Coordinates of C-alpha atoms and ligand atoms in Angstrom, one line a residue:
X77 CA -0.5 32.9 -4.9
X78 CA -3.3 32.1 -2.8
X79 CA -4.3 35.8 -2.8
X80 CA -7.7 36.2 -3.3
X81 CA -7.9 35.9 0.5
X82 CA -6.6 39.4 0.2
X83 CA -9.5 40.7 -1.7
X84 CA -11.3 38.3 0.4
X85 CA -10.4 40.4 3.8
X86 CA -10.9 43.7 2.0
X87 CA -14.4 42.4 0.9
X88 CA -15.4 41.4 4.4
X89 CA -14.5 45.1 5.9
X90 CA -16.0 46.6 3.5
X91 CA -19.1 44.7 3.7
X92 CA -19.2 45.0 7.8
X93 CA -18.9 48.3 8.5
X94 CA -20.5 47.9 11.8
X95 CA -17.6 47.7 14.7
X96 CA -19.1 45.0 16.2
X97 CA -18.8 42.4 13.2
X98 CA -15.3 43.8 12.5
X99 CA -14.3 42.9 16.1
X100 CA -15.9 39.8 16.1
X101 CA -14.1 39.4 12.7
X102 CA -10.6 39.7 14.3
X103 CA -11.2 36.9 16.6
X104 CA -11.5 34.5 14.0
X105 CA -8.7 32.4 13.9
X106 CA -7.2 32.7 10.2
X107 CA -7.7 29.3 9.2
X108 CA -10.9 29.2 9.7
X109 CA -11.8 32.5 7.4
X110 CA -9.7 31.1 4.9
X111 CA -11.7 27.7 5.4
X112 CA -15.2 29.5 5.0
X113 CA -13.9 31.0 1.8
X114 CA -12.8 27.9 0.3
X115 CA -16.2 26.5 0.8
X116 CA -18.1 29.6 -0.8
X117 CA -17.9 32.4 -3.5
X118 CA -20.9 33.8 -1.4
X119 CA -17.5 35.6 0.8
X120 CA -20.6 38.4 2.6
X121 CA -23.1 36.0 3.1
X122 CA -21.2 33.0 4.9
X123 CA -19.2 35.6 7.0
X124 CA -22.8 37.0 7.8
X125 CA -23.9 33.6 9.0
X126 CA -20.5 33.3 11.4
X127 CA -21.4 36.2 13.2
X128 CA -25.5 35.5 13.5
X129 CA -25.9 38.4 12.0
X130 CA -29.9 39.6 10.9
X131 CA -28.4 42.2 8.6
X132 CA -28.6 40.1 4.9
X133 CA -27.2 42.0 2.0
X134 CA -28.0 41.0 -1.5
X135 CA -26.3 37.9 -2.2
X136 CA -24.2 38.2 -5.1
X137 CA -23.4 35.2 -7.7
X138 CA -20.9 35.1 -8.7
X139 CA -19.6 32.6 -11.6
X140 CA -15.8 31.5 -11.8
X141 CA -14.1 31.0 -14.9
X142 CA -11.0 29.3 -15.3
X143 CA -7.5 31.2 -15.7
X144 CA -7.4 30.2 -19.2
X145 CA -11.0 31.9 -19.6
X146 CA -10.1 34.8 -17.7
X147 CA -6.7 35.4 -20.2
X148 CA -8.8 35.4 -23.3
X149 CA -11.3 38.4 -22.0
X150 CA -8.3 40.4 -20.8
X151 CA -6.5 39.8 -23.8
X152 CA -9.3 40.7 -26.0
X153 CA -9.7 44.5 -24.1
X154 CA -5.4 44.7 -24.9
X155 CA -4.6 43.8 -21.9
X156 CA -1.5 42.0 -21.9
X157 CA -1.1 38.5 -21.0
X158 CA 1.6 35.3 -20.4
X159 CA 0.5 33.8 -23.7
X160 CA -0.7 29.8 -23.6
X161 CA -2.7 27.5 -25.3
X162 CA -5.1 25.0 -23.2
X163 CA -4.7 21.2 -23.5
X164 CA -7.1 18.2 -22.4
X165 CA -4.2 15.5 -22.4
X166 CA -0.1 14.8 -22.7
X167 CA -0.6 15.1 -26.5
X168 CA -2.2 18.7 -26.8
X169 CA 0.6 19.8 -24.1
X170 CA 3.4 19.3 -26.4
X171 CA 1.2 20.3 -29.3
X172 CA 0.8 23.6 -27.8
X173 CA 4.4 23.7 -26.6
X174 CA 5.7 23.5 -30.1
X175 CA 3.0 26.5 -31.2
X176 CA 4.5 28.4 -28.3
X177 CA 7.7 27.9 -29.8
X178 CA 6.5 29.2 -33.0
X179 CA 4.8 31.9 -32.5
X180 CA 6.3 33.3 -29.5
X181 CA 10.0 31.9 -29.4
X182 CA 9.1 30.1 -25.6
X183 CA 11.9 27.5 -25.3
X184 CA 10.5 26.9 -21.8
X185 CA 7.2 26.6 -20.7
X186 CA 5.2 26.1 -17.6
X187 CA 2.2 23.7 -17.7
X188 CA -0.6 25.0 -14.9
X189 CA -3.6 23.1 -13.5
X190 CA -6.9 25.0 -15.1
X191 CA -8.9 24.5 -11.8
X192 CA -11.3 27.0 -9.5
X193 CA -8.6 27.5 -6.7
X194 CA -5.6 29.3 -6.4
X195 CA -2.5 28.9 -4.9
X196 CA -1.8 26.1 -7.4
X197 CA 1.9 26.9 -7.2
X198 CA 1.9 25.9 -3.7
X199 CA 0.0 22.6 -4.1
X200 CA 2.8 21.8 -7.0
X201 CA 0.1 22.6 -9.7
X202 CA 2.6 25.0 -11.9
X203 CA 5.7 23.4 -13.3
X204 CA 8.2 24.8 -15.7
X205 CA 9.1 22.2 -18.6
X206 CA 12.3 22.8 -20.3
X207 CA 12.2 20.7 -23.4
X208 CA 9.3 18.7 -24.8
X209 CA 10.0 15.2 -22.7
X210 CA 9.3 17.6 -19.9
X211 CA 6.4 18.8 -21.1
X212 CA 4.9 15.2 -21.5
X213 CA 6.1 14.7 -18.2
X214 CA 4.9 17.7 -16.2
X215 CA 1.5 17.4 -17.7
X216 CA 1.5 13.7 -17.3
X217 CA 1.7 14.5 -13.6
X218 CA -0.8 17.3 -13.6
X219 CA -3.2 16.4 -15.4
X220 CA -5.6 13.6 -13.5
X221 CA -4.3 14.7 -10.4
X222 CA -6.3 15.9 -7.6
X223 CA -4.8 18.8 -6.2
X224 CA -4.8 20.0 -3.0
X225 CA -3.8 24.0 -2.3
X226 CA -4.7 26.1 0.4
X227 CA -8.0 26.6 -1.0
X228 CA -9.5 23.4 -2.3
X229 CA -10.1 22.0 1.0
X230 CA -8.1 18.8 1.9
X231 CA -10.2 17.1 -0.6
X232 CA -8.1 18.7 -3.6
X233 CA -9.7 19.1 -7.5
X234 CA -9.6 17.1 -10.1
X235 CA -7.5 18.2 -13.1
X236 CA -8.5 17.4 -16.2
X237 CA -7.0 20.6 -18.1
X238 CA -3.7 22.1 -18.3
X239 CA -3.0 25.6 -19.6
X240 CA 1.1 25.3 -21.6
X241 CA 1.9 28.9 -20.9
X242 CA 5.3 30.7 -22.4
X243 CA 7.6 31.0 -19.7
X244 CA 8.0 34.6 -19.1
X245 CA 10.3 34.8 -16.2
X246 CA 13.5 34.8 -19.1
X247 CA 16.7 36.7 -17.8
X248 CA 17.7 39.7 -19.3
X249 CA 18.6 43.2 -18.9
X250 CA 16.7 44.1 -15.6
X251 CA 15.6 41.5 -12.9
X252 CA 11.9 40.3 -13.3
X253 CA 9.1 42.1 -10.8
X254 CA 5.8 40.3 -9.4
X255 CA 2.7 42.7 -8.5
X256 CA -0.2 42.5 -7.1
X257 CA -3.0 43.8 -8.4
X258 CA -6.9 43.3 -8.1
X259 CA -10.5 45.5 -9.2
X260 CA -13.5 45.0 -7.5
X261 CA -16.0 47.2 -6.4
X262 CA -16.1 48.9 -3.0
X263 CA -19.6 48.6 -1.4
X264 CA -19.1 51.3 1.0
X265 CA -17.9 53.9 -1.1
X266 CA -20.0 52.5 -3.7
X267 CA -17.8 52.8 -6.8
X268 CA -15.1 50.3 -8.2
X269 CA -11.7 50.5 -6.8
X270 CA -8.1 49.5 -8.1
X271 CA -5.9 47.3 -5.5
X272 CA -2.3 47.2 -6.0
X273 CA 1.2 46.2 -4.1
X274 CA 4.8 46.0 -4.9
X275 CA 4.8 42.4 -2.9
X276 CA 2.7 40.3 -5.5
X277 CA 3.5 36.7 -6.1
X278 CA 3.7 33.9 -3.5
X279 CA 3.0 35.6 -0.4
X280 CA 0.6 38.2 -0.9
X281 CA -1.4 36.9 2.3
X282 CA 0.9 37.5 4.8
X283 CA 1.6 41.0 2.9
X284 CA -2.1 41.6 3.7
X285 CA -1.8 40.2 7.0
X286 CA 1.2 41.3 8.5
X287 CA 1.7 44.7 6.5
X288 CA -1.5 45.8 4.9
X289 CA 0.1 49.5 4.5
X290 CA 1.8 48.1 1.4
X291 CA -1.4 47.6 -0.2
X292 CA -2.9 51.0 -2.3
X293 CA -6.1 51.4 -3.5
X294 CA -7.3 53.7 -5.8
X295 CA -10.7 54.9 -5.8
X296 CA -12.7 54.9 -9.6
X297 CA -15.2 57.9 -10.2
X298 CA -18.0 56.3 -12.4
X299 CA -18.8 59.5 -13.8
X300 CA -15.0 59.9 -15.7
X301 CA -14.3 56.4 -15.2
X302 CA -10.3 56.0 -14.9
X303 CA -8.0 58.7 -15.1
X304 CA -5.2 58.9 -16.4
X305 CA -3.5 60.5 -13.9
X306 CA -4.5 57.4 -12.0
X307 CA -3.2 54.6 -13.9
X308 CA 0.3 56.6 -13.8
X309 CA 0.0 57.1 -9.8
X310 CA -0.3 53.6 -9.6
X311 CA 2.7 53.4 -11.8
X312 CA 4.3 55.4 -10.0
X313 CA 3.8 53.8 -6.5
X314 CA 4.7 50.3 -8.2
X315 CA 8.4 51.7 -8.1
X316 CA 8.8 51.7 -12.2
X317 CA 10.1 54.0 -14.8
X318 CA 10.8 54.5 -18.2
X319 CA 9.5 52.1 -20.9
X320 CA 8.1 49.8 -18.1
X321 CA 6.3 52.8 -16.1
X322 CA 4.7 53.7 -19.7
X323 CA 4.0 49.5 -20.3
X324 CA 1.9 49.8 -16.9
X325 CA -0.4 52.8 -17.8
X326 CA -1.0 50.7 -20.4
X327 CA -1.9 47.8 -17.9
X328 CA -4.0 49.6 -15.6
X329 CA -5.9 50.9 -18.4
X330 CA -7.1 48.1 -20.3
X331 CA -7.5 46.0 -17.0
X332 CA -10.1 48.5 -15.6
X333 CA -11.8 48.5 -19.3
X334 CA -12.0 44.8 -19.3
X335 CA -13.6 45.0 -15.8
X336 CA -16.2 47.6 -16.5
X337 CA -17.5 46.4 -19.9
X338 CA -17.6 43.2 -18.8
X339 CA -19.2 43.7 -15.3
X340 CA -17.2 41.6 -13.9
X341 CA -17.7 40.9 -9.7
X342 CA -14.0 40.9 -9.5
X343 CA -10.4 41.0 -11.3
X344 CA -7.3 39.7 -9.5
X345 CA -4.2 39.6 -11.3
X346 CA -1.5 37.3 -9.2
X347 CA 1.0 38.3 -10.4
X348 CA 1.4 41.1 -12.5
X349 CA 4.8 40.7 -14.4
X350 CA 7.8 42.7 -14.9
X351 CA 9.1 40.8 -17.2
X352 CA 13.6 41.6 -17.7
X353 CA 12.8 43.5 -20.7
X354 CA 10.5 45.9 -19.2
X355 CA 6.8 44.6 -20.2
X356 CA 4.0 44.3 -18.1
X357 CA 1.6 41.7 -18.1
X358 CA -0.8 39.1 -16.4
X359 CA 0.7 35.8 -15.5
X360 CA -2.3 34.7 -13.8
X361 CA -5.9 35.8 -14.2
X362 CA -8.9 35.5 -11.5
X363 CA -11.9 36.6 -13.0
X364 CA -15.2 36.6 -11.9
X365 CA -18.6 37.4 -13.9
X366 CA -21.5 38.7 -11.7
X367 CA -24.4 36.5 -12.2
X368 CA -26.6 39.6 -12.1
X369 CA -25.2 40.6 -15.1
X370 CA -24.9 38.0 -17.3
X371 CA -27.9 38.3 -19.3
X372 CA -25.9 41.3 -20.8
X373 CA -23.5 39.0 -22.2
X374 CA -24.8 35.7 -23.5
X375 CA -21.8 33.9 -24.7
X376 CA -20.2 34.0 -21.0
X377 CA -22.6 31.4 -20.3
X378 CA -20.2 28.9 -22.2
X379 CA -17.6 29.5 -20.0
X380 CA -19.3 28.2 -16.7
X381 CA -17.3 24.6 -15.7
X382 CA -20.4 22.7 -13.7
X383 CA -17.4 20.0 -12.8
X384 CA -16.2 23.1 -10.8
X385 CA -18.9 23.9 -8.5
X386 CA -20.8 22.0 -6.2
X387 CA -23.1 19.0 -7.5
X388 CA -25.8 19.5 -5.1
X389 CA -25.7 23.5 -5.8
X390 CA -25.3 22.7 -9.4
X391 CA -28.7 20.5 -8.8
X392 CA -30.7 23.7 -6.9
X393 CA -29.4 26.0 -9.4
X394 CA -31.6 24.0 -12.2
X395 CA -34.7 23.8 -9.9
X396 CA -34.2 27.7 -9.2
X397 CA -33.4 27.6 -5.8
X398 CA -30.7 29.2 -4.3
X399 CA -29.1 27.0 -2.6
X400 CA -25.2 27.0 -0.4
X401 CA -24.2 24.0 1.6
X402 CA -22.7 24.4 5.3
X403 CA -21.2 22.4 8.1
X404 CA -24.2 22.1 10.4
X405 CA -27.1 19.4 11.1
X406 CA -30.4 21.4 10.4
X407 CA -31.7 21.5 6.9
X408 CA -33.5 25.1 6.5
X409 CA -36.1 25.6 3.8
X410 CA -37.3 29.1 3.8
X411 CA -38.6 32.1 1.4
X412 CA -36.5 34.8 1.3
X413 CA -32.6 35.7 2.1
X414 CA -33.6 37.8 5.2
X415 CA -35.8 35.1 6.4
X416 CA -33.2 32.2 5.6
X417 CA -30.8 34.1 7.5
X418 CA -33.0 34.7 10.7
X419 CA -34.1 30.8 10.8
X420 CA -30.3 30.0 10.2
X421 CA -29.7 32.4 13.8
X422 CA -32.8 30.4 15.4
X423 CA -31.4 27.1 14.3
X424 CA -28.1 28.3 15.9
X425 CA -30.3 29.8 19.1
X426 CA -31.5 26.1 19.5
X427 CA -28.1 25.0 19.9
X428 CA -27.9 23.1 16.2
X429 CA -25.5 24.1 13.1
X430 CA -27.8 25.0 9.8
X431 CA -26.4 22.5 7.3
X432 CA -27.4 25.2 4.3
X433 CA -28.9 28.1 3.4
X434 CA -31.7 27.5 0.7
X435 CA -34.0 30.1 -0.5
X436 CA -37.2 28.9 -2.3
X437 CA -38.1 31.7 -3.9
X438 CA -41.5 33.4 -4.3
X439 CA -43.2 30.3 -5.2
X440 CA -43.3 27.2 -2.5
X441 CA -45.4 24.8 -4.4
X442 CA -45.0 20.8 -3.9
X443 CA -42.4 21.1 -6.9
X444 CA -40.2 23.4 -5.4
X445 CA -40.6 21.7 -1.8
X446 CA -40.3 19.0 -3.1
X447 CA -36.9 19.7 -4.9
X448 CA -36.1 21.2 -2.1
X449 CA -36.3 18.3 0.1
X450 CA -34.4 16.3 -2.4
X451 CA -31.5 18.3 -2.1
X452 CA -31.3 18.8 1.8
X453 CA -32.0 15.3 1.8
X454 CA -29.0 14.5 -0.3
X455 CA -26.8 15.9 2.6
X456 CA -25.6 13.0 5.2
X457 CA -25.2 15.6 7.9
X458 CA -28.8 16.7 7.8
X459 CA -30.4 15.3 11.8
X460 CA -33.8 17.3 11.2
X461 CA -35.1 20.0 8.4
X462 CA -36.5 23.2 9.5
X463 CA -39.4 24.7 6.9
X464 CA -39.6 28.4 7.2
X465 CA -42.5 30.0 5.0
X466 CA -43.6 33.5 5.1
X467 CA -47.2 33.0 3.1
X468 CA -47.4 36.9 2.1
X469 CA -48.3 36.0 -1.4
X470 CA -48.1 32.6 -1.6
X471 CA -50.9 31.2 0.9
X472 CA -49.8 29.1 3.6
X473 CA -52.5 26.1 3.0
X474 CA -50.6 26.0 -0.3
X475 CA -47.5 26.0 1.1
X476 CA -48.5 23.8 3.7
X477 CA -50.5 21.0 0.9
X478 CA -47.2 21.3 -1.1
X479 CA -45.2 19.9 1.7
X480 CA -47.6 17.5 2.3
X481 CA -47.9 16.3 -1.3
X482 CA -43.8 16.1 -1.2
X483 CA -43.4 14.2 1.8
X484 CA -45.8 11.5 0.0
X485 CA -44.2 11.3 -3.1
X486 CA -40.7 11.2 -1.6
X487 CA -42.1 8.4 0.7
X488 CA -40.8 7.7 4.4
X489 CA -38.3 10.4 5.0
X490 CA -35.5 9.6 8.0
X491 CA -35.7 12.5 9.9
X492 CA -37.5 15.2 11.9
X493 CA -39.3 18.1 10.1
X494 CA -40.3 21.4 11.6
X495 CA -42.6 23.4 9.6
X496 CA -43.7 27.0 10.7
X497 CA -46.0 28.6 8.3
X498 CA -46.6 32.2 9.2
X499 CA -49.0 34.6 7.0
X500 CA -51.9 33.9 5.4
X501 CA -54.8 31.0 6.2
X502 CA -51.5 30.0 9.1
X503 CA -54.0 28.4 10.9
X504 CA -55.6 26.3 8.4
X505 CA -52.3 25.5 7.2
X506 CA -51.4 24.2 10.9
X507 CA -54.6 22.5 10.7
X508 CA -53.6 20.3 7.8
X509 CA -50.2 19.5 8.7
X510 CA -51.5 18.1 11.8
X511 CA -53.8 16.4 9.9
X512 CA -52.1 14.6 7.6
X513 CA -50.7 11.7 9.7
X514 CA -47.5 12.7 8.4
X515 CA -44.1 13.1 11.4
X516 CA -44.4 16.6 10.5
X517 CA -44.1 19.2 13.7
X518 CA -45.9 22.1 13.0
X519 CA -45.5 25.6 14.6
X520 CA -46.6 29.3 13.8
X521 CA -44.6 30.9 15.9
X522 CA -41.2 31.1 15.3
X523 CA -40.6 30.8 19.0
X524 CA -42.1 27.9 18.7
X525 CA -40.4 26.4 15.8
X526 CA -36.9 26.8 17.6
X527 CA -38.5 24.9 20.8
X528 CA -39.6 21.6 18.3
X529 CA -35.3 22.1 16.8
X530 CA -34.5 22.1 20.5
X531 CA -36.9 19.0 21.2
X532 CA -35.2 17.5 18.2
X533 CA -31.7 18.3 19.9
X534 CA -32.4 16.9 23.4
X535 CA -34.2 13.7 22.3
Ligands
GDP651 P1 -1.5 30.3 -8.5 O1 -0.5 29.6 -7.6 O2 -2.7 29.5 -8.6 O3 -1.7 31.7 -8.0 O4 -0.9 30.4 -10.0 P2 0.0 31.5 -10.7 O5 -0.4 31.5 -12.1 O6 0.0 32.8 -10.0 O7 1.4 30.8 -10.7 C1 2.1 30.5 -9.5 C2 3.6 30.9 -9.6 O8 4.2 30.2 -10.6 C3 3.8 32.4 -9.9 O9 3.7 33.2 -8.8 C4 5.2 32.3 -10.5 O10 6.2 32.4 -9.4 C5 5.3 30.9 -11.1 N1 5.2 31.1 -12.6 C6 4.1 31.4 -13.3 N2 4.4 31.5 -14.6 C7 5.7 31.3 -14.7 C8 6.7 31.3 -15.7 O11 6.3 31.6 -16.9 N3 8.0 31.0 -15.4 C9 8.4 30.8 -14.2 N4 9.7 30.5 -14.0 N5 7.6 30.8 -13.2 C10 6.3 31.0 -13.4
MN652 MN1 -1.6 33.6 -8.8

């Protein structure tokens, strides 16, 4: 259920080819890689920061949708899904029981937590009701609840909507099937690949763990997109036959459709059903859009769920800064992702934690700073802030004025600031800081930057 960590892994070895990172990689504990994840989408980036790494990749993006969402987009490209209805309360549950009655014949139904986290299942999120009382019931429970699953963090999600799905795990002719399957794209081969196991459902984490030879990939050409000679390999190794074998073809085909017109980030399908009378189709749906991409297609900006994501993020998003919150005890303010990530190393050097990474874009004016300090400011952790400017384009008297017009209008802030301007007019920039009367440290070296963190550190 939980499976995205299995995507997650595969993201991370594809992303590190060097054999350093990967055997630094091993010799994280599990826990805590599954921990880092549930913190972040930003999988490349935060594993990055783990291993001090200098080597910053673009960092991707990338907006969640909820499973509900992710159903509708698959099911408009034919692909073929567990059929439900969403519901805000205990009402609209058993309103969109008795449609699934209707329309589809469900006399059961299973009422599942719309949240950004999987393993719901395990956390007691998905619940078959049998007749309406338990429909009222289960979604009574659900809904309002915080829910706590391997990925939330121990903090759980609040639930405020419930997706009433038809139950599609009926007996029948043949037993039922769960698979595993997942698209993404492979940055080392640089084209998309298909994911797929017999051992889908519940467990597909220790699968990938403990026997990662029963997970195939299959390898897109962009020029001829999917074969299909492909989608029936896959078929094939999935173990089926006959109408079902034929059903899956299907499957494969739409899915990768669905994934390329939509440029999505990533597909994971958790599981992929057998169903007893031979169908094939998605009982879950992780779907995520790339960012990058979704000025292509305007009306997925109506499905982003702010209640989802971070507050703080949320906050920097709308300022234009990009903006992820850590662990650690250093606020960083910096321009640039290759530069964020070197102070974040410095910060570590220095023997502190960076408490974010947060990229102020091309243009550090007193706005920007100034937001910028809002947010980092926000964070109770935060023991000193570390400014990190680069004045290439932007000059650094600007940069330096813009602080200094911040710090003023925010008034008396509680702790420590570094600031190391590097670039253009550094000096006069230096000059003004010093000036200012402000408790402001100033540095042009980064050398000397991490000395004033360790100062901070051993006062
Ligand atoms: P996740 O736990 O967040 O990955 O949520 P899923 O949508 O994958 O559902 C979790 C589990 O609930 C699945 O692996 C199935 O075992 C079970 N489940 C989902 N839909 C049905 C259904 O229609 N009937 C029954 N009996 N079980 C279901
Ligand atoms: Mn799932």
């Amino acid at each position: 259920m939980n499976s995205n960590y299995l995507t997650y892994l595969h993201y991370i070895n594809l992303t590190l080819t060097s054999q350093y990172l990967q055997n630094e990689l091993k010799q994280i504990p599990s826990p805590k890689k599954t921990q880092k994840y549930n913190q972040k989408t930003q999988i490349r980036f935060v594993v990055m920061v783990e291993f001090n790494s200098f080597t910053a990749q673009n960092i991707s993006n990338e907006m969640n949708i909820h499973e509900y969402q992710g159903k509708a987009i698959l099911k408009s490209f034919g692909v073929r899904i567990q059929e439900g209805i969403v519901a805000d309360n205990v009402e609209q549950a058993v309103e969109a029981a008795k449609k699934l009655k209707e329309d589809f014949g469900s006399d059961w139904v299973v009422v599942k937590a719309q949240i950004h986290a999987g393993g719901r299942g395990k956390g007691g999120g998905v619940k078959l009701a049998k007749n309406l009382d338990d429909v009222k019931e289960k979604a009574g429970a659900i809904l309002g609840m915080q829910l706590v699953t391997p990925q939330t963090g121990p903090e759980g999600k609040l639930v405020s909507k419930v997706l009433v799905a038809q139950d599609v795990y009926y007996p029948g002719a043949t037993e039922t099937k769960e698979f595993y399957m997942s698209v993404l794209l492979d940055r080392a081969a640089g084209r998309n690949i298909i994911m797929y196991s017999t051992e889908g459902g519940m467990d597909i984490e220790e699968v990938a763990e403990h026997t990662p030879h029963l997970i195939f990939k299959e390898e897109i050409d962009p020029k001829v997109g999917l074969q299909g000679f492909q989608a029936r390999k896959i078929a094939f190794n999935l173990g089926l036959s006959g109408d079902a074998f034929k059903d899956m073809v299907k499957f494969v085909a739409a899915l990768y459709k669905a994934y390329d017109a939509t440029d999505s980030a990533m597909f994971e399908i958790n599981p992929v059903l057998k169903t007893s009378d031979n169908k094939i189709l998605a009982v879950d749906a992780k779907v995520n859009l790339d960012d990058n991409a979704l000025f292509r297609h305007p009306d997925f900006a109506a499905l982003r769920d702010t209640a989802e994501e971070d507050p703080m993020e949320v906050e920097a998003s709308l300022s234009n800064l990009n903006y992820v919150k850590l662990d650690g005890n250093v606020g960083c303010m910096v321009n640039g992702a290759g530069l964020a990530m070197a102070t974040m190393d410095i910060i570590k050097i220095a023997g502190g934690e960076p408490a974010n990474f947060l990229d102020v874009g091309g243009t550090a004016n007193a706005q920007t700073v100034k937001a910028a300090f809002n947010i980092i400011l926000k964070d109770p952790n935060v023991k000193a802030i570390l400014i990190n400017i680069f004045g290439g384009i932007v000059r650094c008297d600007r940069v330096a004025q813009g602080v200094i017009d911040a710090y003023k209008e925010i008034g008396d802030i509680p702790v420590p600031i570094i600031v190391r301007l590097q670039g253009t007019n550094a000096v006069e920039a230096k000059t003004l800081l010093d000036e200012s009367g402000l408790k402001v440290k100033s540095a042009i070296l980064l050398k000397e930057a991490a000395d004033r963190v360790k100062e901070v550190f051993a006062a």
